[in-house]
Short mmCIF file of C-alpha atoms in Angstrom, two decimals:
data_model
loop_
_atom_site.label_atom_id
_atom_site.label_comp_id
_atom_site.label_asym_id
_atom_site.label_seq_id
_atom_site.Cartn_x
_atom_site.Cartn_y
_atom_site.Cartn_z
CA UNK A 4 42.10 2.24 -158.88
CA UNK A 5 42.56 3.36 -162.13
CA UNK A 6 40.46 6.06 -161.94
CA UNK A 7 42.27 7.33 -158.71
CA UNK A 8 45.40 7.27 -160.39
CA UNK A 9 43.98 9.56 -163.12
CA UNK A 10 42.60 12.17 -160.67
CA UNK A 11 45.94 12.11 -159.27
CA UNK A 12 47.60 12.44 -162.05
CA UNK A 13 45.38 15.22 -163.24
CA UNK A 14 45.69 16.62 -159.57
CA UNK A 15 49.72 17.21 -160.05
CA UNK A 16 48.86 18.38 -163.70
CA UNK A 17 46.66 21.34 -162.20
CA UNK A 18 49.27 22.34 -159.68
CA UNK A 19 52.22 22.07 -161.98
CA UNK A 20 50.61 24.78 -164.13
CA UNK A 21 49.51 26.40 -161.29
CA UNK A 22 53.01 27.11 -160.24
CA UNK A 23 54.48 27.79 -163.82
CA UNK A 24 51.92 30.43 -164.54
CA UNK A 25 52.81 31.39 -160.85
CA UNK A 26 56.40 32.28 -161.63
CA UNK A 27 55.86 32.99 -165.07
CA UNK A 28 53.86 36.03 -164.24
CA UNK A 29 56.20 37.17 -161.36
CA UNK A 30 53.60 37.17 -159.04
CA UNK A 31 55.88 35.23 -156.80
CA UNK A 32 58.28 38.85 -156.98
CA UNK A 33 55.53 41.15 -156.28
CA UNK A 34 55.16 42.48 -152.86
CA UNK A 35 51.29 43.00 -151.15
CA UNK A 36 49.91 46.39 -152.06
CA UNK A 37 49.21 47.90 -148.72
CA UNK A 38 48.11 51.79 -149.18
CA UNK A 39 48.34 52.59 -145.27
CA UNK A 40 52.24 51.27 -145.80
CA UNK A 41 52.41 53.48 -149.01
CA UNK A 42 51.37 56.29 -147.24
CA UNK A 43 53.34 55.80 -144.16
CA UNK A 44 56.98 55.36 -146.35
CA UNK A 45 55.58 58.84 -148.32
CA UNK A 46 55.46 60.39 -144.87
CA UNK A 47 58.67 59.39 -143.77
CA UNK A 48 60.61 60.08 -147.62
CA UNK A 49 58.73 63.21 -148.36
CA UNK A 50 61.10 65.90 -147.59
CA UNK A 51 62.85 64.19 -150.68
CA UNK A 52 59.96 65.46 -152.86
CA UNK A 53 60.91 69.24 -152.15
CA UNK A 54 60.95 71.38 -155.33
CA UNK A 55 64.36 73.62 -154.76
CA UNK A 56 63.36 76.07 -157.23
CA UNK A 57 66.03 78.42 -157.84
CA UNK A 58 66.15 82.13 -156.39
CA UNK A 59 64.49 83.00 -159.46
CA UNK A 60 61.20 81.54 -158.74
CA UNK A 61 58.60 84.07 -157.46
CA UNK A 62 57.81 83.42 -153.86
CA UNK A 63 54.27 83.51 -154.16
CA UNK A 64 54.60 81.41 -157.50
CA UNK A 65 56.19 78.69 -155.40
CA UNK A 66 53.62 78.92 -152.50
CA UNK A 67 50.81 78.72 -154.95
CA UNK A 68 52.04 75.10 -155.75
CA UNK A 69 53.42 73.75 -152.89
CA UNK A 70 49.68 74.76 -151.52
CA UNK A 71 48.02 73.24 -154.38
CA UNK A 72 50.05 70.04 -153.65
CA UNK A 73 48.17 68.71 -150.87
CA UNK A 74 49.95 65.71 -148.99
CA UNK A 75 46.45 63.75 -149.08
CA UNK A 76 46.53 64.52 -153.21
CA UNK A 77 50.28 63.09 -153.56
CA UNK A 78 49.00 60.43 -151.35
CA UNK A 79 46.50 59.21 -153.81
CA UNK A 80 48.63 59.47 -156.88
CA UNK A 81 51.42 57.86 -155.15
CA UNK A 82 49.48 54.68 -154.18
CA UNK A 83 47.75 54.62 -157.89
CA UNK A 84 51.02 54.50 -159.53
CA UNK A 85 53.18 52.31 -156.68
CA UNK A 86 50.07 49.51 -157.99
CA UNK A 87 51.37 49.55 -161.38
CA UNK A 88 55.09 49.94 -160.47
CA UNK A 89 55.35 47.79 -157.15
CA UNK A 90 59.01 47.16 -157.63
CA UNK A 91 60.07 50.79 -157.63
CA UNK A 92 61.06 52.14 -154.16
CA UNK A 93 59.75 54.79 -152.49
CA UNK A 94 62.66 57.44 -153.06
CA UNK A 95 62.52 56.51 -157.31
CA UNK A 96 59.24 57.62 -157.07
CA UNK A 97 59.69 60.74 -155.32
CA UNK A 98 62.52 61.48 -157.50
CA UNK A 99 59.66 61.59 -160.36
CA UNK A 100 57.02 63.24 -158.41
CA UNK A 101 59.52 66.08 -158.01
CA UNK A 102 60.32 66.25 -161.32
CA UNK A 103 56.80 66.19 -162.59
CA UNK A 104 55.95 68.75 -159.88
CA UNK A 105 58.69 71.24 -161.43
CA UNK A 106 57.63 70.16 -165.14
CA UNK A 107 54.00 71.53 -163.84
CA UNK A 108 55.73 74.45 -162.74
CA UNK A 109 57.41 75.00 -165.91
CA UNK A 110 54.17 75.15 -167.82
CA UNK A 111 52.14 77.37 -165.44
CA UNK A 112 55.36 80.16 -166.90
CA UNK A 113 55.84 78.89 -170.69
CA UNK A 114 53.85 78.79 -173.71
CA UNK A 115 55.73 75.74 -174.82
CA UNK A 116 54.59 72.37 -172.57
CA UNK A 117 56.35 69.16 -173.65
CA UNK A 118 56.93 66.07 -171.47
CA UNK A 119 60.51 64.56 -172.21
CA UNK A 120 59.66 61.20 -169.88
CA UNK A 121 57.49 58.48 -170.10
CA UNK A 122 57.22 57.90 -166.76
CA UNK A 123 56.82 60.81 -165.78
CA UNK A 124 54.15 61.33 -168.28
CA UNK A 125 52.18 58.12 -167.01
CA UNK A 126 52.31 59.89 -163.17
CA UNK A 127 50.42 62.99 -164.70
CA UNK A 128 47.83 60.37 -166.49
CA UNK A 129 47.73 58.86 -162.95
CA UNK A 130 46.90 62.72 -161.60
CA UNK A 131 44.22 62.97 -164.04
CA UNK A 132 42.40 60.25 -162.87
CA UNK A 133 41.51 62.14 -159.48
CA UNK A 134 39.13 64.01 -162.20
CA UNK A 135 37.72 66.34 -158.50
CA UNK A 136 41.33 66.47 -156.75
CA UNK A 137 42.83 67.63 -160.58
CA UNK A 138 40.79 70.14 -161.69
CA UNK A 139 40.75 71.52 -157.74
CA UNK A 140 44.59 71.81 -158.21
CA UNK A 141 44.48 73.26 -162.02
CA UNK A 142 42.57 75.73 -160.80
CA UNK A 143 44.68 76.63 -158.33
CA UNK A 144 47.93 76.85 -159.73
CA UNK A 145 46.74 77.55 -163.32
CA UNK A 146 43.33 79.57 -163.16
CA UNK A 147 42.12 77.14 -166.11
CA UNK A 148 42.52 73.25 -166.46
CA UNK A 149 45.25 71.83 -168.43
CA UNK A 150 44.21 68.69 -170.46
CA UNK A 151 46.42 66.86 -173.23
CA UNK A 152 46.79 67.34 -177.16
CA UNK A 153 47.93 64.14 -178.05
CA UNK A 154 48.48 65.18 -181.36
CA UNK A 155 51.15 66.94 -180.57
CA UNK A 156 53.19 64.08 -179.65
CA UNK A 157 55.86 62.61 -181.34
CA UNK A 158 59.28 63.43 -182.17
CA UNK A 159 60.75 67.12 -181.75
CA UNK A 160 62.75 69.94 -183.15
CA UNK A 161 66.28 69.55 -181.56
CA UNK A 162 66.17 73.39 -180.30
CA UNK A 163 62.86 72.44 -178.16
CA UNK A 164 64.87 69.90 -176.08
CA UNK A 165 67.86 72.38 -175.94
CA UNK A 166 65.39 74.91 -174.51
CA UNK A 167 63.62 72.94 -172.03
CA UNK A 168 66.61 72.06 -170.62
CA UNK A 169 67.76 75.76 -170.24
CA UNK A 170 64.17 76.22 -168.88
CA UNK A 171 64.43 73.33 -166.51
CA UNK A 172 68.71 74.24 -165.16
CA UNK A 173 67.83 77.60 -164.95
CA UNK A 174 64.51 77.12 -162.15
CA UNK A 175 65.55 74.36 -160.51
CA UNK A 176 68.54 73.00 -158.49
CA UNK A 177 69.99 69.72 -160.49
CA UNK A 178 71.03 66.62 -158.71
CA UNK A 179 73.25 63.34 -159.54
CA UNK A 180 69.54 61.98 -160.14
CA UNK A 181 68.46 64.65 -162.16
CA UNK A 182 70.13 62.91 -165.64
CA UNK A 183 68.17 59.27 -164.54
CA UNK A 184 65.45 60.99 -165.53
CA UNK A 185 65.53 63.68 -167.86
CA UNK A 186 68.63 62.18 -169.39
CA UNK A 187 72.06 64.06 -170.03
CA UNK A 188 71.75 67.41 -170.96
CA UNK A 189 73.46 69.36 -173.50
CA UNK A 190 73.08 66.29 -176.40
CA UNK A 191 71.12 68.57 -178.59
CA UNK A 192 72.80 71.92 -177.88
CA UNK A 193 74.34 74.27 -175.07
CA UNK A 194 71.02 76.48 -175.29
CA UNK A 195 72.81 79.41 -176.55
CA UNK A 196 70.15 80.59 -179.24
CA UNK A 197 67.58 80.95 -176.29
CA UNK A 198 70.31 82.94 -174.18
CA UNK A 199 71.12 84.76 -177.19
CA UNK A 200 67.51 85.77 -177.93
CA UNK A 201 67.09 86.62 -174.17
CA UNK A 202 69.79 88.82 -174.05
CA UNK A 203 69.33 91.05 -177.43
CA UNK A 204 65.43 91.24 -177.11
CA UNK A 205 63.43 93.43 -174.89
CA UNK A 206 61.18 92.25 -172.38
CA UNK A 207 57.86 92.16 -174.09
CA UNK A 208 59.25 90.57 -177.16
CA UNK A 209 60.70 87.88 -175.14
CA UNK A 210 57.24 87.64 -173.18
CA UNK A 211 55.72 87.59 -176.58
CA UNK A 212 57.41 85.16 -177.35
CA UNK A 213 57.79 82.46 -175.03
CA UNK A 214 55.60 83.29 -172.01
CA UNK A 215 52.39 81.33 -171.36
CA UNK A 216 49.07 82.78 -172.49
CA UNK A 217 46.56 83.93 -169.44
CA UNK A 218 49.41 83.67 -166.70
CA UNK A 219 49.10 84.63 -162.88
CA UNK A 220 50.88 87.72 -161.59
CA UNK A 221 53.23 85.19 -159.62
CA UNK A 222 54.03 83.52 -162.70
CA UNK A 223 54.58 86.50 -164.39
CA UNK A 224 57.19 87.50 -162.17
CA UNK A 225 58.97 84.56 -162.17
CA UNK A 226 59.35 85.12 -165.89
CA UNK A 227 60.49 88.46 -165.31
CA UNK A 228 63.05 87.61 -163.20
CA UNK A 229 64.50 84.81 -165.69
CA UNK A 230 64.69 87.80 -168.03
CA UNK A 231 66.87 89.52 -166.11
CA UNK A 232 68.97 86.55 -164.68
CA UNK A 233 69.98 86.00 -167.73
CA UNK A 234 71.05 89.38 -169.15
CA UNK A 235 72.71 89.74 -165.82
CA UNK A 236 74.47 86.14 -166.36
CA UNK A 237 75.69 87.33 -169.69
CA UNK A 238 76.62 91.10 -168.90
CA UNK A 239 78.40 90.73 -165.30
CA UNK A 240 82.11 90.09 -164.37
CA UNK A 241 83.16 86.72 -164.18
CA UNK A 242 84.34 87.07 -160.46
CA UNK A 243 81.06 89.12 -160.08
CA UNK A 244 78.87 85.76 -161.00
CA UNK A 245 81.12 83.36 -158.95
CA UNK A 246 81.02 85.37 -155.63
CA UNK A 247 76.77 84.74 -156.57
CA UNK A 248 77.64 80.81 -157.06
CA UNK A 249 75.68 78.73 -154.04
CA UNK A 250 77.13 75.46 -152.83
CA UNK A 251 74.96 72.69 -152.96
CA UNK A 252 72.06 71.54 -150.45
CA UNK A 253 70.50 68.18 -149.57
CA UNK A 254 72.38 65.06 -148.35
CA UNK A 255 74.30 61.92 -150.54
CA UNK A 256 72.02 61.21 -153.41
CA UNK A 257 69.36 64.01 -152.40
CA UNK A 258 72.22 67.29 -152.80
CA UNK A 259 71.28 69.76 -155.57
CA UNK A 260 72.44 72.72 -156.58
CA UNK A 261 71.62 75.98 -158.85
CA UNK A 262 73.87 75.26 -161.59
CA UNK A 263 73.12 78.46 -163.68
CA UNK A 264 76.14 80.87 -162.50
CA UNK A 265 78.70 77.62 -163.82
CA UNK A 266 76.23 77.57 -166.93
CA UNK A 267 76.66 81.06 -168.10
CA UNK A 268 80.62 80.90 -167.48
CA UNK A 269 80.35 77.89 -169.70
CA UNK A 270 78.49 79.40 -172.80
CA UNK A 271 80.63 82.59 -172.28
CA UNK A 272 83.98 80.28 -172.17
CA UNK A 273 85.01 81.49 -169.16
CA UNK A 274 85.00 78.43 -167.06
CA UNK A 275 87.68 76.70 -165.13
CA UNK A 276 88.53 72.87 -165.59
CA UNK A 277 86.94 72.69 -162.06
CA UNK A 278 83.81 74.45 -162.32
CA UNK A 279 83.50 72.21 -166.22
CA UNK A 280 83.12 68.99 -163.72
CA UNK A 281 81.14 70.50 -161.56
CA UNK A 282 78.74 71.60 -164.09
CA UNK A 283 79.03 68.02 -165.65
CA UNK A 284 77.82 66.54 -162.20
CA UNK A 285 75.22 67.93 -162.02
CA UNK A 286 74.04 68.14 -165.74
CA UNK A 287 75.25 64.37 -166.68
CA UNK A 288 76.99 65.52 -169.26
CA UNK A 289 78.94 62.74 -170.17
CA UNK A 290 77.44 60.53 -168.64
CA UNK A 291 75.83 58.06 -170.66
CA UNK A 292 72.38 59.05 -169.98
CA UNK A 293 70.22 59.34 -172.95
CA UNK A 294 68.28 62.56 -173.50
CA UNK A 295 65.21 61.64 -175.40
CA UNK A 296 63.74 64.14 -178.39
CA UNK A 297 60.63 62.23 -177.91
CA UNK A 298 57.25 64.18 -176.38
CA UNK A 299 55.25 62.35 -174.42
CA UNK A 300 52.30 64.76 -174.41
CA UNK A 301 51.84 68.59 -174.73
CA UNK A 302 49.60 70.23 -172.09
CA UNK A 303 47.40 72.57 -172.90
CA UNK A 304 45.28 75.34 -171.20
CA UNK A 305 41.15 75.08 -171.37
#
């Protein structure tokens, strides 16, 4: 009897732990990973994951990614990472695919290639790992694979963040998500050193100096035509740049809009108390959200 009281005992030991290490390790929170439900949620979210580059994007530029970008690609990358982040929904993640997506885009045009997000950083690691897919898509959009110095990370100059931002506000539409991610921008500066240099430099100094080594005639053009959406954003009429301001597109959380017309009235002090909240809805400024200085990686061309 004795003995069958110890089993027992031992018995409810065993399951005691059992459930404490259950709970302990949240396993009781975390859903079933089912890729064919992964993929099927990606299907029906995806239009979220479109890039809205601005007008000044080169068509072909933007064709040569969105081609690159194979749904069956995203598909694999998005079930990688939803394994390691199975509480994140669906639409969080697209919200980082998209911004990785445009960060990509970002480096195919600039000699300067530093991640501001750690997530976002950890979705490129999880693209890597698709070692056939990724070098399939490098050379596609880049002509040359881009690997990782991680040397280069660490903390940076101010003026870098200031300038990707510029970089990123004047390519892309920005969203009320936009700041979750990238954090608020203007914390390090308004950018107007890179305007400044824009405006009072010629085009192949400017090239010289900021535009990415052994870059595609698309890409090319899509630099070009920053160059001269910005000296036009400086030079023109105030009324001239509003009557070019867009309204916004997307629904609820997904609108964005190209905030660079209320940007250059900014810098130039020229904006309304209006258009200064408009700009700061879109841009988080104010907002709260932290903009780290912190790389997470630098790519680099091979």
């Amino acid at each position: 009897m004795d003995g069958l009281v110890t089993i027992i005992g031992l018995a409810v030991v065993i399951i005691l732990v059992g459930i404490a290490v259950f709970y302990n390790t949240g396993a009781r929170k975390r859903p079933m990973q089912n890729s064919d439900r992964h993929r099927e949620q990606l299907k029906l979210q995806y239009d979220t994951l479109r890039l809205r580059p601005t007008g000044i994007v080169d068509e072909e530029h933007f064709d040569r990614l969105k081609k690159a970008l194979n749904f069956d690609y995203v598909d694999k990358i998005n079930d990688a990472f939803r394994k390691e982040h199975y509480d994140w929904s669906q639409k969080k993640i697209n919200t980082h695919l998209r911004g990785l997506f445009r960060f990509i885009m970002l480096a195919t045009i600039f000699r300067s290639k530093e991640l501001f997000d750690k997530d976002i950083h950890r979705l490129w690691e999880v693209m890597r790992q698709f070692e056939d897919e990724y070098k399939k898509f490098c050379l596609e959009v880049f002509e040359g694979e881009i690997t990782e110095d991680a040397s280069e990370r660490g903390e940076r100059h101010p003026e870098e963040r200031e300038r990707f931002e510029i970089k990123y506000l004047m390519l892309f539409q920005l969203g009320e998500q936009t700041p979750t991610i990238w954090g608020e921008f203007f914390q390090y500066g308004e950018g107007k050193e890179l305007i400044e240099y824009f405006r009072t430099h010629n085009l192949e100094q400017v090239k010289e100096e900021y535009m990415a080594g052994n870059i595609t005639p698309d890409a090319e053009r899509t630099f070009e035509n920053l160059y001269n959406h910005i000296k036009w954003g400086m030079e023109a009429d105030a009324d001239e740049l509003r009557d070019h301001h867009p309204g916004p597109e997307g629904d609820a959380e997904d609108k964005e809009m190209d905030v660079s017309i209320l940007y250059f009235l900014s810098i130039r002090g020229e904006t309304t108390e209006e258009e200064e909240e408009e700009l700061s809805l879109y841009t988080g400024k104010g907002s709260g959200f932290y903009a780290t200085n912190v790389s997470y990686g630098q790519m680099e061309k091979h």
